[in-house]
Amino acid sequence: MSFLGLGRPQPTSAEKIAAVETELKAVAEMHSRMVKVCTAKCVDRSYREADLSKGEAVCLDRCSAKFFEAHQTISEQLQKEGAARGLGGGM
């Protein structure tokens, strides 16, 4: 709640839904890129076995963890920059 109308206005339900849809789309795109990159890096294209080998499974695990960590780091940095720009103009 803002005092005398000052402060950030509250988002409407439509804006909240749009924000969630945008976030879901970004997560789906990140997952798609991660699968593509990690599969190309870790999985043998000859498909000799029905299951992943231990080496492939370990590689996929590490690749996906690194991919996710990099994505989190970049997202946090972008949020900090966005907040700095948003707060810098108001004060």
CSV table of N, CA and C in Angstrom, one decimal:
chain,number,residue,atom,x,y,z
A,1,MET,N,0.8,-1.2,0.0
A,1,MET,CA,0.0,0.0,0.0
A,1,MET,C,0.9,1.2,0.0
A,2,SER,N,0.5,2.2,-0.8
A,2,SER,CA,1.4,3.4,-0.9
A,2,SER,C,0.7,4.6,-0.2
A,3,PHE,N,1.5,5.5,0.3
A,3,PHE,CA,1.1,6.6,1.1
A,3,PHE,C,0.8,7.8,0.1
A,4,LEU,N,-0.4,8.3,0.1
A,4,LEU,CA,-0.8,9.4,-0.8
A,4,LEU,C,-0.6,9.1,-2.2
A,5,GLY,N,-0.7,7.8,-2.6
A,5,GLY,CA,-0.6,7.5,-4.0
A,5,GLY,C,0.9,7.4,-4.5
A,6,LEU,N,1.8,7.5,-3.6
A,6,LEU,CA,3.2,7.4,-4.0
A,6,LEU,C,3.7,6.0,-4.0
A,7,GLY,N,4.6,5.6,-4.8
A,7,GLY,CA,5.1,4.3,-4.8
A,7,GLY,C,4.7,3.6,-6.1
A,8,ARG,N,5.1,2.3,-6.2
A,8,ARG,CA,4.8,1.6,-7.4
A,8,ARG,C,3.4,1.1,-7.5
A,9,PRO,N,2.7,1.3,-8.6
A,9,PRO,CA,1.3,0.8,-8.7
A,9,PRO,C,1.4,-0.7,-8.8
A,10,GLN,N,0.3,-1.4,-8.2
A,10,GLN,CA,0.2,-2.8,-8.2
A,10,GLN,C,-0.2,-3.3,-9.6
A,11,PRO,N,0.5,-4.4,-10.0
A,11,PRO,CA,0.1,-5.0,-11.4
A,11,PRO,C,-1.3,-5.6,-11.3
A,12,THR,N,-1.9,-5.5,-12.5
A,12,THR,CA,-3.2,-6.1,-12.6
A,12,THR,C,-3.1,-7.6,-12.8
A,13,SER,N,-4.2,-8.3,-12.8
A,13,SER,CA,-4.2,-9.8,-13.0
A,13,SER,C,-3.6,-10.1,-14.4
A,14,ALA,N,-4.0,-9.3,-15.4
A,14,ALA,CA,-3.6,-9.6,-16.7
A,14,ALA,C,-2.1,-9.4,-16.8
A,15,GLU,N,-1.5,-8.4,-16.1
A,15,GLU,CA,-0.1,-8.2,-16.2
A,15,GLU,C,0.7,-9.3,-15.4
A,16,LYS,N,0.1,-9.8,-14.4
A,16,LYS,CA,0.7,-10.9,-13.6
A,16,LYS,C,0.7,-12.1,-14.5
A,17,ILE,N,-0.4,-12.4,-15.2
A,17,ILE,CA,-0.5,-13.6,-16.1
A,17,ILE,C,0.5,-13.4,-17.2
A,18,ALA,N,0.6,-12.2,-17.8
A,18,ALA,CA,1.6,-12.0,-18.9
A,18,ALA,C,3.0,-12.2,-18.4
A,19,ALA,N,3.3,-11.8,-17.2
A,19,ALA,CA,4.7,-11.9,-16.6
A,19,ALA,C,5.0,-13.4,-16.4
A,20,VAL,N,4.0,-14.2,-15.9
A,20,VAL,CA,4.2,-15.6,-15.7
A,20,VAL,C,4.4,-16.3,-17.0
A,21,GLU,N,3.6,-16.0,-18.0
A,21,GLU,CA,3.7,-16.6,-19.3
A,21,GLU,C,5.1,-16.3,-20.0
A,22,THR,N,5.6,-15.1,-19.8
A,22,THR,CA,6.9,-14.7,-20.3
A,22,THR,C,8.0,-15.5,-19.6
A,23,GLU,N,7.9,-15.6,-18.3
A,23,GLU,CA,8.8,-16.4,-17.5
A,23,GLU,C,8.8,-17.9,-17.9
A,24,LEU,N,7.6,-18.4,-18.1
A,24,LEU,CA,7.5,-19.8,-18.5
A,24,LEU,C,8.1,-20.0,-19.9
A,25,LYS,N,7.9,-19.1,-20.8
A,25,LYS,CA,8.5,-19.2,-22.1
A,25,LYS,C,10.0,-19.1,-22.1
A,26,ALA,N,10.5,-18.2,-21.2
A,26,ALA,CA,12.0,-18.1,-21.1
A,26,ALA,C,12.6,-19.4,-20.5
A,27,VAL,N,11.9,-20.0,-19.5
A,27,VAL,CA,12.4,-21.3,-18.9
A,27,VAL,C,12.3,-22.4,-20.0
A,28,ALA,N,11.3,-22.5,-20.8
A,28,ALA,CA,11.2,-23.5,-21.8
A,28,ALA,C,12.3,-23.3,-22.9
A,29,GLU,N,12.6,-22.1,-23.2
A,29,GLU,CA,13.6,-21.8,-24.2
A,29,GLU,C,15.0,-22.2,-23.6
A,30,MET,N,15.2,-21.9,-22.3
A,30,MET,CA,16.5,-22.3,-21.7
A,30,MET,C,16.6,-23.8,-21.6
A,31,HIS,N,15.6,-24.5,-21.3
A,31,HIS,CA,15.6,-25.9,-21.3
A,31,HIS,C,15.9,-26.5,-22.7
A,32,SER,N,15.3,-26.0,-23.7
A,32,SER,CA,15.5,-26.4,-25.0
A,32,SER,C,16.9,-26.3,-25.4
A,33,ARG,N,17.5,-25.1,-25.1
A,33,ARG,CA,18.9,-24.8,-25.5
A,33,ARG,C,19.8,-25.8,-24.7
A,34,MET,N,19.5,-26.0,-23.4
A,34,MET,CA,20.3,-26.8,-22.6
A,34,MET,C,20.3,-28.3,-23.1
A,35,VAL,N,19.2,-28.8,-23.5
A,35,VAL,CA,19.1,-30.1,-24.0
A,35,VAL,C,19.9,-30.3,-25.3
A,36,LYS,N,19.7,-29.3,-26.2
A,36,LYS,CA,20.5,-29.3,-27.5
A,36,LYS,C,22.0,-29.3,-27.3
A,37,VAL,N,22.5,-28.3,-26.4
A,37,VAL,CA,23.9,-28.2,-26.2
A,37,VAL,C,24.5,-29.4,-25.5
A,38,CYS,N,23.8,-29.8,-24.4
A,38,CYS,CA,24.4,-30.9,-23.6
A,38,CYS,C,24.3,-32.2,-24.3
A,39,THR,N,23.2,-32.4,-25.1
A,39,THR,CA,23.1,-33.7,-25.9
A,39,THR,C,24.2,-33.7,-26.9
A,40,ALA,N,24.4,-32.6,-27.6
A,40,ALA,CA,25.5,-32.6,-28.7
A,40,ALA,C,26.8,-32.8,-28.1
A,41,LYS,N,27.1,-32.3,-26.9
A,41,LYS,CA,28.4,-32.5,-26.2
A,41,LYS,C,28.6,-33.9,-25.6
A,42,CYS,N,27.5,-34.5,-25.1
A,42,CYS,CA,27.7,-35.6,-24.2
A,42,CYS,C,27.3,-37.0,-24.8
A,43,VAL,N,26.3,-37.0,-25.7
A,43,VAL,CA,25.7,-38.2,-26.1
A,43,VAL,C,26.3,-38.7,-27.5
A,44,ASP,N,26.8,-39.9,-27.5
A,44,ASP,CA,27.4,-40.5,-28.7
A,44,ASP,C,26.3,-40.6,-29.8
A,45,ARG,N,26.6,-40.1,-30.9
A,45,ARG,CA,25.6,-40.2,-32.0
A,45,ARG,C,25.4,-41.6,-32.6
A,46,SER,N,26.2,-42.5,-32.3
A,46,SER,CA,26.1,-43.9,-32.9
A,46,SER,C,24.9,-44.7,-32.2
A,47,TYR,N,24.5,-44.2,-31.0
A,47,TYR,CA,23.4,-44.9,-30.3
A,47,TYR,C,23.6,-46.4,-30.2
A,48,ARG,N,24.7,-46.8,-29.7
A,48,ARG,CA,25.0,-48.3,-29.6
A,48,ARG,C,24.2,-49.0,-28.6
A,49,GLU,N,23.7,-48.2,-27.6
A,49,GLU,CA,23.0,-48.8,-26.5
A,49,GLU,C,21.7,-48.1,-26.3
A,50,ALA,N,20.7,-48.7,-25.7
A,50,ALA,CA,19.4,-48.1,-25.4
A,50,ALA,C,19.5,-47.1,-24.3
A,51,ASP,N,20.4,-47.4,-23.3
A,51,ASP,CA,20.5,-46.5,-22.2
A,51,ASP,C,21.8,-45.7,-22.3
A,52,LEU,N,21.8,-44.6,-21.5
A,52,LEU,CA,23.0,-43.8,-21.5
A,52,LEU,C,24.2,-44.6,-20.8
A,53,SER,N,25.4,-44.4,-21.3
A,53,SER,CA,26.5,-45.0,-20.5
A,53,SER,C,26.7,-44.1,-19.3
A,54,LYS,N,27.5,-44.6,-18.4
A,54,LYS,CA,27.8,-43.9,-17.1
A,54,LYS,C,28.5,-42.6,-17.5
A,55,GLY,N,29.4,-42.6,-18.4
A,55,GLY,CA,30.1,-41.4,-18.8
A,55,GLY,C,29.2,-40.3,-19.4
A,56,GLU,N,28.3,-40.8,-20.3
A,56,GLU,CA,27.3,-39.9,-20.8
A,56,GLU,C,26.4,-39.3,-19.8
A,57,ALA,N,26.0,-40.1,-18.8
A,57,ALA,CA,25.1,-39.6,-17.8
A,57,ALA,C,25.8,-38.6,-16.9
A,58,VAL,N,27.0,-38.9,-16.6
A,58,VAL,CA,27.8,-37.9,-15.7
A,58,VAL,C,28.0,-36.6,-16.5
A,59,CYS,N,28.4,-36.7,-17.8
A,59,CYS,CA,28.6,-35.6,-18.6
A,59,CYS,C,27.3,-34.7,-18.7
A,60,LEU,N,26.2,-35.4,-18.9
A,60,LEU,CA,24.9,-34.6,-19.0
A,60,LEU,C,24.6,-34.0,-17.7
A,61,ASP,N,24.8,-34.6,-16.6
A,61,ASP,CA,24.6,-34.1,-15.3
A,61,ASP,C,25.4,-32.8,-15.1
A,62,ARG,N,26.7,-32.9,-15.3
A,62,ARG,CA,27.6,-31.8,-15.2
A,62,ARG,C,27.3,-30.6,-16.1
A,63,CYS,N,27.0,-31.0,-17.4
A,63,CYS,CA,26.7,-30.0,-18.4
A,63,CYS,C,25.4,-29.2,-18.0
A,64,SER,N,24.4,-29.9,-17.6
A,64,SER,CA,23.1,-29.3,-17.2
A,64,SER,C,23.3,-28.4,-16.0
A,65,ALA,N,24.1,-28.9,-15.0
A,65,ALA,CA,24.3,-28.1,-13.8
A,65,ALA,C,25.1,-26.8,-14.2
A,66,LYS,N,26.1,-26.9,-15.0
A,66,LYS,CA,26.8,-25.7,-15.4
A,66,LYS,C,26.0,-24.8,-16.2
A,67,PHE,N,25.2,-25.3,-17.1
A,67,PHE,CA,24.3,-24.5,-17.9
A,67,PHE,C,23.3,-23.7,-17.0
A,68,PHE,N,22.7,-24.4,-16.1
A,68,PHE,CA,21.7,-23.8,-15.2
A,68,PHE,C,22.4,-22.8,-14.3
A,69,GLU,N,23.6,-23.1,-13.8
A,69,GLU,CA,24.3,-22.1,-13.0
A,69,GLU,C,24.7,-20.8,-13.8
A,70,ALA,N,25.1,-21.0,-15.0
A,70,ALA,CA,25.4,-19.8,-15.8
A,70,ALA,C,24.1,-19.0,-16.1
A,71,HIS,N,23.0,-19.7,-16.3
A,71,HIS,CA,21.7,-19.0,-16.6
A,71,HIS,C,21.3,-18.2,-15.3
A,72,GLN,N,21.5,-18.8,-14.2
A,72,GLN,CA,21.1,-18.1,-12.9
A,72,GLN,C,22.0,-16.9,-12.7
A,73,THR,N,23.3,-17.0,-12.9
A,73,THR,CA,24.2,-15.9,-12.8
A,73,THR,C,23.9,-14.8,-13.7
A,74,ILE,N,23.6,-15.1,-14.9
A,74,ILE,CA,23.2,-14.1,-15.9
A,74,ILE,C,21.9,-13.4,-15.6
A,75,SER,N,20.9,-14.2,-15.2
A,75,SER,CA,19.6,-13.7,-14.8
A,75,SER,C,19.7,-12.7,-13.6
A,76,GLU,N,20.5,-13.1,-12.6
A,76,GLU,CA,20.7,-12.3,-11.4
A,76,GLU,C,21.4,-11.0,-11.8
A,77,GLN,N,22.4,-11.0,-12.7
A,77,GLN,CA,23.0,-9.8,-13.1
A,77,GLN,C,22.1,-8.9,-13.9
A,78,LEU,N,21.3,-9.5,-14.7
A,78,LEU,CA,20.3,-8.7,-15.5
A,78,LEU,C,19.3,-8.0,-14.6
A,79,GLN,N,18.9,-8.8,-13.5
A,79,GLN,CA,17.9,-8.2,-12.6
A,79,GLN,C,18.5,-7.1,-11.8
A,80,LYS,N,19.8,-7.2,-11.4
A,80,LYS,CA,20.5,-6.1,-10.7
A,80,LYS,C,20.6,-4.9,-11.6
A,81,GLU,N,20.9,-5.1,-12.8
A,81,GLU,CA,21.0,-3.9,-13.8
A,81,GLU,C,19.7,-3.3,-14.0
A,82,GLY,N,18.7,-4.1,-14.1
A,82,GLY,CA,17.3,-3.6,-14.3
A,82,GLY,C,16.8,-2.8,-13.1
A,83,ALA,N,17.1,-3.3,-11.9
A,83,ALA,CA,16.7,-2.6,-10.7
A,83,ALA,C,17.5,-1.3,-10.5
A,84,ALA,N,18.8,-1.3,-10.9
A,84,ALA,CA,19.6,-0.1,-10.8
A,84,ALA,C,19.1,1.0,-11.7
A,85,ARG,N,18.7,0.6,-12.9
A,85,ARG,CA,18.1,1.5,-13.9
A,85,ARG,C,16.8,2.1,-13.4
A,86,GLY,N,15.9,1.2,-12.8
A,86,GLY,CA,14.6,1.6,-12.4
A,86,GLY,C,14.7,2.4,-11.1
A,87,LEU,N,15.6,2.2,-10.2
A,87,LEU,CA,15.7,2.9,-9.0
A,87,LEU,C,16.5,4.2,-9.2
A,88,GLY,N,17.4,4.2,-10.2
A,88,GLY,CA,18.3,5.4,-10.4
A,88,GLY,C,17.5,6.6,-10.9
A,89,GLY,N,16.5,6.4,-11.6
A,89,GLY,CA,15.7,7.5,-12.2
A,89,GLY,C,14.7,8.1,-11.2
A,90,GLY,N,14.3,7.3,-10.1
A,90,GLY,CA,13.3,7.7,-9.2
A,90,GLY,C,13.8,8.5,-8.0
A,91,MET,N,15.1,8.4,-7.7
A,91,MET,CA,15.6,9.1,-6.5
A,91,MET,C,16.5,10.2,-6.8
